[in-house]
Amino acid sequence: MRLVRLFAFLLLALPLASANAAPKLWTRVVAATSEGGFRIGNPAAKVKLVEYGSLTCPHCRAFDEESWLPLSAFVRKGTVSFEYRNYILNGVDVAASLIARCNGAASFFPTARELYATQPQWLGKIRSMSEQDRAALLALPDQERSVRIAEAAGLVAIGQKHGVTPARARACLTNQAGMTRLDQLHDSGAADGVNGTPTFFINGKMISGKTWPEVAEAIKAAGG
């Protein structure tokens, strides 16, 4: 009888053991960092990759397009984490970054990735504005300017696809704390030697690579 009870206990314990042994889905672990960025992956990863990037930067767009799938494979193993820190280059970048960051960690990467994928389209809308319209934008207060840029470029519609309602978008675009955070990210990056985008750090040390093959080699060299 004791053997029967033991066998039954082992059968009941099997699903629990299996569940406990299931690997962590690190590509679903996303968090805001104290430095102001957003990190995907194991916070205790051996290799911590940080990118200072601009959503209006074509080289950053190329990196995102080329790196996302292979970088996700590194992240999935738990040995590499990836943090993105906005490094603002212009007023359009401010509006795009505020939209991407609006709903926090949960939607940052999907929104930022769509902004990169559609970058030529929404930047094109701004570039095609008349000189008169651009002058009118420049005359606006910072907060209202971000709203008008986001509307003119179609950024509000992109944000809405990722859960940012128009009302929420306007609140984020006019939020002084959000703008201040972007300034702080720029200043902290500049203090660490960042003077252009994209710029990458591995475990706190700036690397020279700017393309995915170069960054991938640096990740492997660091043990990723």
mmCIF file of C-alpha atoms in Angstrom:
data_model
loop_
_atom_site.group_PDB
_atom_site.id
_atom_site.type_symbol
_atom_site.label_atom_id
_atom_site.label_comp_id
_atom_site.label_asym_id
_atom_site.label_seq_id
_atom_site.Cartn_x
_atom_site.Cartn_y
_atom_site.Cartn_z
ATOM 1 C CA MET A 1 0.000 0.000 0.000
ATOM 2 C CA ARG A 2 2.848 2.366 0.806
ATOM 3 C CA LEU A 3 4.322 1.727 -2.656
ATOM 4 C CA VAL A 4 0.979 2.583 -4.281
ATOM 5 C CA ARG A 5 0.778 5.831 -2.319
ATOM 6 C CA LEU A 6 4.387 6.670 -3.182
ATOM 7 C CA PHE A 7 3.741 6.007 -6.885
ATOM 8 C CA ALA A 8 0.644 8.230 -6.782
ATOM 9 C CA PHE A 9 2.628 10.976 -5.079
ATOM 10 C CA LEU A 10 5.345 10.809 -7.706
ATOM 11 C CA LEU A 11 2.773 11.046 -10.483
ATOM 12 C CA LEU A 12 1.242 14.122 -8.857
ATOM 13 C CA ALA A 13 4.669 15.676 -8.398
ATOM 14 C CA LEU A 14 5.743 15.215 -12.013
ATOM 15 C CA PRO A 15 3.843 18.202 -13.490
ATOM 16 C CA LEU A 16 5.155 20.465 -10.738
ATOM 17 C CA ALA A 17 8.725 19.348 -11.320
ATOM 18 C CA SER A 18 8.306 19.883 -15.040
ATOM 19 C CA ALA A 19 6.895 23.356 -14.476
ATOM 20 C CA ASN A 20 9.713 24.282 -12.122
ATOM 21 C CA ALA A 21 12.278 23.144 -14.671
ATOM 22 C CA ALA A 22 10.791 25.201 -17.503
ATOM 23 C CA PRO A 23 13.304 27.738 -18.815
ATOM 24 C CA LYS A 24 12.677 31.422 -18.238
ATOM 25 C CA LEU A 25 11.326 33.199 -21.306
ATOM 26 C CA TRP A 26 13.867 35.999 -21.168
ATOM 27 C CA THR A 27 12.650 37.664 -24.366
ATOM 28 C CA ARG A 28 9.434 38.445 -22.478
ATOM 29 C CA VAL A 29 11.178 40.018 -19.504
ATOM 30 C CA VAL A 30 11.239 43.774 -20.119
ATOM 31 C CA ALA A 31 11.849 46.467 -17.523
ATOM 32 C CA ALA A 32 12.636 50.147 -17.180
ATOM 33 C CA THR A 33 16.113 50.732 -15.775
ATOM 34 C CA SER A 34 17.258 53.252 -13.199
ATOM 35 C CA GLU A 35 19.401 54.862 -15.911
ATOM 36 C CA GLY A 36 16.289 55.713 -17.917
ATOM 37 C CA GLY A 37 16.438 53.031 -20.584
ATOM 38 C CA PHE A 38 14.428 49.890 -21.249
ATOM 39 C CA ARG A 39 16.015 46.459 -20.901
ATOM 40 C CA ILE A 40 14.953 43.137 -22.360
ATOM 41 C CA GLY A 41 16.333 39.901 -20.962
ATOM 42 C CA ASN A 42 17.970 38.538 -17.842
ATOM 43 C CA PRO A 43 18.932 41.411 -15.505
ATOM 44 C CA ALA A 44 21.769 39.214 -14.214
ATOM 45 C CA ALA A 45 23.041 38.296 -17.688
ATOM 46 C CA LYS A 46 26.791 37.861 -18.055
ATOM 47 C CA VAL A 47 26.833 40.225 -21.039
ATOM 48 C CA LYS A 48 24.951 43.503 -20.731
ATOM 49 C CA LEU A 49 24.591 45.283 -24.068
ATOM 50 C CA VAL A 50 23.480 48.925 -24.042
ATOM 51 C CA GLU A 51 22.645 50.959 -27.126
ATOM 52 C CA TYR A 52 22.379 54.724 -27.206
ATOM 53 C CA GLY A 53 20.146 55.230 -30.214
ATOM 54 C CA SER A 54 17.953 57.745 -31.980
ATOM 55 C CA LEU A 55 14.621 56.867 -33.554
ATOM 56 C CA THR A 56 15.408 59.303 -36.390
ATOM 57 C CA CYS A 57 18.830 57.757 -37.083
ATOM 58 C CA PRO A 58 18.995 55.650 -40.299
ATOM 59 C CA HIS A 59 22.016 53.700 -39.029
ATOM 60 C CA CYS A 60 20.079 52.817 -35.860
ATOM 61 C CA ARG A 61 17.194 51.679 -38.038
ATOM 62 C CA ALA A 62 19.541 49.449 -40.041
ATOM 63 C CA PHE A 63 20.953 47.974 -36.824
ATOM 64 C CA ASP A 64 17.472 47.244 -35.467
ATOM 65 C CA GLU A 65 16.417 45.547 -38.688
ATOM 66 C CA GLU A 66 19.538 43.401 -38.932
ATOM 67 C CA SER A 67 20.054 42.577 -35.272
ATOM 68 C CA TRP A 68 16.656 41.868 -33.756
ATOM 69 C CA LEU A 69 16.318 38.162 -34.550
ATOM 70 C CA PRO A 70 19.929 37.095 -33.828
ATOM 71 C CA LEU A 71 20.105 39.355 -30.771
ATOM 72 C CA SER A 72 16.863 37.821 -29.497
ATOM 73 C CA ALA A 73 18.532 34.408 -29.754
ATOM 74 C CA PHE A 74 21.310 35.617 -27.428
ATOM 75 C CA VAL A 75 18.764 37.134 -25.036
ATOM 76 C CA ARG A 76 16.671 33.962 -25.039
ATOM 77 C CA LYS A 77 19.594 31.983 -23.579
ATOM 78 C CA GLY A 78 19.758 34.330 -20.587
ATOM 79 C CA THR A 79 23.421 35.147 -21.151
ATOM 80 C CA VAL A 80 22.818 38.538 -22.811
ATOM 81 C CA SER A 81 20.535 41.444 -21.918
ATOM 82 C CA PHE A 82 19.857 44.405 -24.210
ATOM 83 C CA GLU A 83 19.070 47.906 -23.005
ATOM 84 C CA TYR A 84 18.026 50.778 -25.259
ATOM 85 C CA ARG A 85 18.630 54.353 -24.145
ATOM 86 C CA ASN A 86 17.226 57.209 -26.199
ATOM 87 C CA TYR A 87 19.866 59.699 -27.346
ATOM 88 C CA ILE A 88 17.939 62.663 -28.721
ATOM 89 C CA LEU A 89 19.227 64.305 -31.890
ATOM 90 C CA ASN A 90 16.395 66.672 -32.874
ATOM 91 C CA GLY A 91 12.841 67.806 -32.155
ATOM 92 C CA VAL A 92 11.243 65.055 -34.215
ATOM 93 C CA ASP A 93 13.260 62.547 -32.192
ATOM 94 C CA VAL A 94 11.785 64.020 -29.002
ATOM 95 C CA ALA A 95 8.227 63.425 -30.205
ATOM 96 C CA ALA A 96 8.954 59.896 -31.460
ATOM 97 C CA SER A 97 10.758 58.957 -28.240
ATOM 98 C CA LEU A 98 7.959 60.264 -26.026
ATOM 99 C CA ILE A 99 5.449 58.173 -27.997
ATOM 100 C CA ALA A 100 7.632 55.043 -27.761
ATOM 101 C CA ARG A 101 8.166 55.507 -24.019
ATOM 102 C CA CYS A 102 4.585 56.555 -23.263
ATOM 103 C CA ASN A 103 3.246 53.245 -21.927
ATOM 104 C CA GLY A 104 6.486 52.167 -20.307
ATOM 105 C CA ALA A 105 8.301 48.876 -20.613
ATOM 106 C CA ALA A 106 5.346 46.794 -21.796
ATOM 107 C CA SER A 107 5.081 48.454 -25.200
ATOM 108 C CA PHE A 108 8.415 50.222 -25.647
ATOM 109 C CA PHE A 109 10.184 47.717 -27.885
ATOM 110 C CA PRO A 110 7.199 46.923 -30.158
ATOM 111 C CA THR A 111 6.519 50.644 -30.602
ATOM 112 C CA ALA A 112 10.166 51.555 -31.169
ATOM 113 C CA ARG A 113 10.549 48.725 -33.671
ATOM 114 C CA GLU A 114 7.559 49.922 -35.673
ATOM 115 C CA LEU A 115 8.899 53.462 -35.591
ATOM 116 C CA TYR A 116 12.154 52.168 -37.051
ATOM 117 C CA ALA A 117 10.374 50.061 -39.668
ATOM 118 C CA THR A 118 8.288 53.028 -40.825
ATOM 119 C CA GLN A 119 10.959 55.684 -40.274
ATOM 120 C CA PRO A 120 11.239 56.761 -43.956
ATOM 121 C CA GLN A 121 7.486 57.352 -44.120
ATOM 122 C CA TRP A 122 6.985 59.465 -41.011
ATOM 123 C CA LEU A 123 10.242 61.361 -41.382
ATOM 124 C CA GLY A 124 9.285 62.011 -44.989
ATOM 125 C CA LYS A 125 6.106 63.744 -43.850
ATOM 126 C CA ILE A 126 8.134 66.185 -41.775
ATOM 127 C CA ARG A 127 10.704 66.765 -44.504
ATOM 128 C CA SER A 128 7.951 67.536 -47.001
ATOM 129 C CA MET A 129 6.495 70.331 -44.851
ATOM 130 C CA SER A 130 6.674 73.825 -46.294
ATOM 131 C CA GLU A 131 9.121 76.358 -44.880
ATOM 132 C CA GLN A 132 6.155 78.300 -43.560
ATOM 133 C CA ASP A 133 4.818 75.280 -41.661
ATOM 134 C CA ARG A 134 8.264 74.514 -40.250
ATOM 135 C CA ALA A 135 8.649 78.093 -39.071
ATOM 136 C CA ALA A 136 5.256 77.873 -37.373
ATOM 137 C CA LEU A 137 6.377 74.700 -35.584
ATOM 138 C CA LEU A 138 9.576 76.307 -34.354
ATOM 139 C CA ALA A 139 7.589 79.210 -32.927
ATOM 140 C CA LEU A 140 5.555 76.928 -30.662
ATOM 141 C CA PRO A 141 6.420 76.156 -27.023
ATOM 142 C CA ASP A 142 8.360 72.884 -26.648
ATOM 143 C CA GLN A 143 5.427 70.822 -25.394
ATOM 144 C CA GLU A 144 2.964 71.990 -28.029
ATOM 145 C CA ARG A 145 5.624 71.558 -30.713
ATOM 146 C CA SER A 146 6.000 67.883 -29.834
ATOM 147 C CA VAL A 147 2.240 67.393 -30.142
ATOM 148 C CA ARG A 148 2.110 69.073 -33.555
ATOM 149 C CA ILE A 149 5.120 67.106 -34.824
ATOM 150 C CA ALA A 150 3.611 63.818 -33.652
ATOM 151 C CA GLU A 151 0.314 64.613 -35.350
ATOM 152 C CA ALA A 152 1.929 65.792 -38.592
ATOM 153 C CA ALA A 153 4.219 62.758 -38.821
ATOM 154 C CA GLY A 154 1.531 60.213 -37.949
ATOM 155 C CA LEU A 155 3.271 59.172 -34.741
ATOM 156 C CA VAL A 156 0.051 59.303 -32.726
ATOM 157 C CA ALA A 157 -1.490 56.702 -35.044
ATOM 158 C CA ILE A 158 1.550 54.443 -34.611
ATOM 159 C CA GLY A 159 1.330 54.749 -30.844
ATOM 160 C CA GLN A 160 -2.373 53.940 -30.927
ATOM 161 C CA LYS A 161 -1.593 50.575 -32.543
ATOM 162 C CA HIS A 162 0.403 49.731 -29.408
ATOM 163 C CA GLY A 163 -2.111 50.852 -26.809
ATOM 164 C CA VAL A 164 -1.326 54.568 -26.607
ATOM 165 C CA THR A 165 -4.635 56.394 -27.010
ATOM 166 C CA PRO A 166 -4.608 59.891 -28.565
ATOM 167 C CA ALA A 167 -5.390 61.388 -25.158
ATOM 168 C CA ARG A 168 -2.578 59.407 -23.555
ATOM 169 C CA ALA A 169 -0.218 60.406 -26.365
ATOM 170 C CA ARG A 170 -0.953 64.081 -25.804
ATOM 171 C CA ALA A 171 -0.364 63.679 -22.072
ATOM 172 C CA CYS A 172 3.029 62.071 -22.712
ATOM 173 C CA LEU A 173 4.004 64.590 -25.384
ATOM 174 C CA THR A 174 3.329 67.493 -23.018
ATOM 175 C CA ASN A 175 4.820 65.879 -19.914
ATOM 176 C CA GLN A 176 7.775 67.916 -18.705
ATOM 177 C CA ALA A 177 9.139 65.042 -16.631
ATOM 178 C CA GLY A 178 9.325 62.883 -19.745
ATOM 179 C CA MET A 179 11.233 65.579 -21.624
ATOM 180 C CA THR A 180 13.567 66.077 -18.677
ATOM 181 C CA ARG A 181 14.272 62.342 -18.621
ATOM 182 C CA LEU A 182 15.289 62.469 -22.284
ATOM 183 C CA ASP A 183 17.628 65.379 -21.518
ATOM 184 C CA GLN A 184 19.166 63.389 -18.667
ATOM 185 C CA LEU A 185 19.706 60.374 -20.924
ATOM 186 C CA HIS A 186 21.450 62.571 -23.474
ATOM 187 C CA ASP A 187 23.630 64.198 -20.821
ATOM 188 C CA SER A 188 24.609 60.904 -19.183
ATOM 189 C CA GLY A 189 25.443 59.405 -22.564
ATOM 190 C CA ALA A 190 27.550 62.413 -23.516
ATOM 191 C CA ALA A 191 29.349 62.171 -20.171
ATOM 192 C CA ASP A 192 30.251 58.575 -21.054
ATOM 193 C CA GLY A 193 31.649 59.627 -24.415
ATOM 194 C CA VAL A 194 28.619 59.226 -26.672
ATOM 195 C CA ASN A 195 28.681 61.749 -29.522
ATOM 196 C CA GLY A 196 26.593 59.998 -32.153
ATOM 197 C CA THR A 197 24.233 57.122 -32.792
ATOM 198 C CA PRO A 198 24.246 54.242 -32.538
ATOM 199 C CA THR A 199 26.831 53.841 -29.783
ATOM 200 C CA PHE A 200 27.169 50.567 -27.880
ATOM 201 C CA PHE A 201 28.484 49.540 -24.487
ATOM 202 C CA ILE A 202 29.155 46.019 -23.236
ATOM 203 C CA ASN A 203 29.351 45.642 -19.467
ATOM 204 C CA GLY A 204 29.866 49.381 -19.096
ATOM 205 C CA LYS A 205 32.654 49.691 -21.669
ATOM 206 C CA MET A 206 32.141 51.472 -24.991
ATOM 207 C CA ILE A 207 32.893 49.340 -28.040
ATOM 208 C CA SER A 208 33.931 50.602 -31.458
ATOM 209 C CA GLY A 209 31.430 48.547 -33.454
ATOM 210 C CA LYS A 210 28.400 50.204 -35.021
ATOM 211 C CA THR A 211 26.965 47.350 -37.111
ATOM 212 C CA TRP A 212 25.392 44.077 -36.036
ATOM 213 C CA PRO A 213 28.290 41.839 -37.195
ATOM 214 C CA GLU A 214 30.716 43.976 -35.175
ATOM 215 C CA VAL A 215 28.480 44.024 -32.102
ATOM 216 C CA ALA A 216 27.831 40.281 -32.380
ATOM 217 C CA GLU A 217 31.576 39.605 -32.345
ATOM 218 C CA ALA A 218 31.957 41.769 -29.245
ATOM 219 C CA ILE A 219 29.111 39.886 -27.544
ATOM 220 C CA LYS A 220 30.768 36.541 -28.285
ATOM 221 C CA ALA A 221 34.142 37.813 -27.092
ATOM 222 C CA ALA A 222 32.520 38.815 -23.790
ATOM 223 C CA GLY A 223 31.088 35.325 -23.342
ATOM 224 C CA GLY A 224 27.574 35.771 -24.680
#
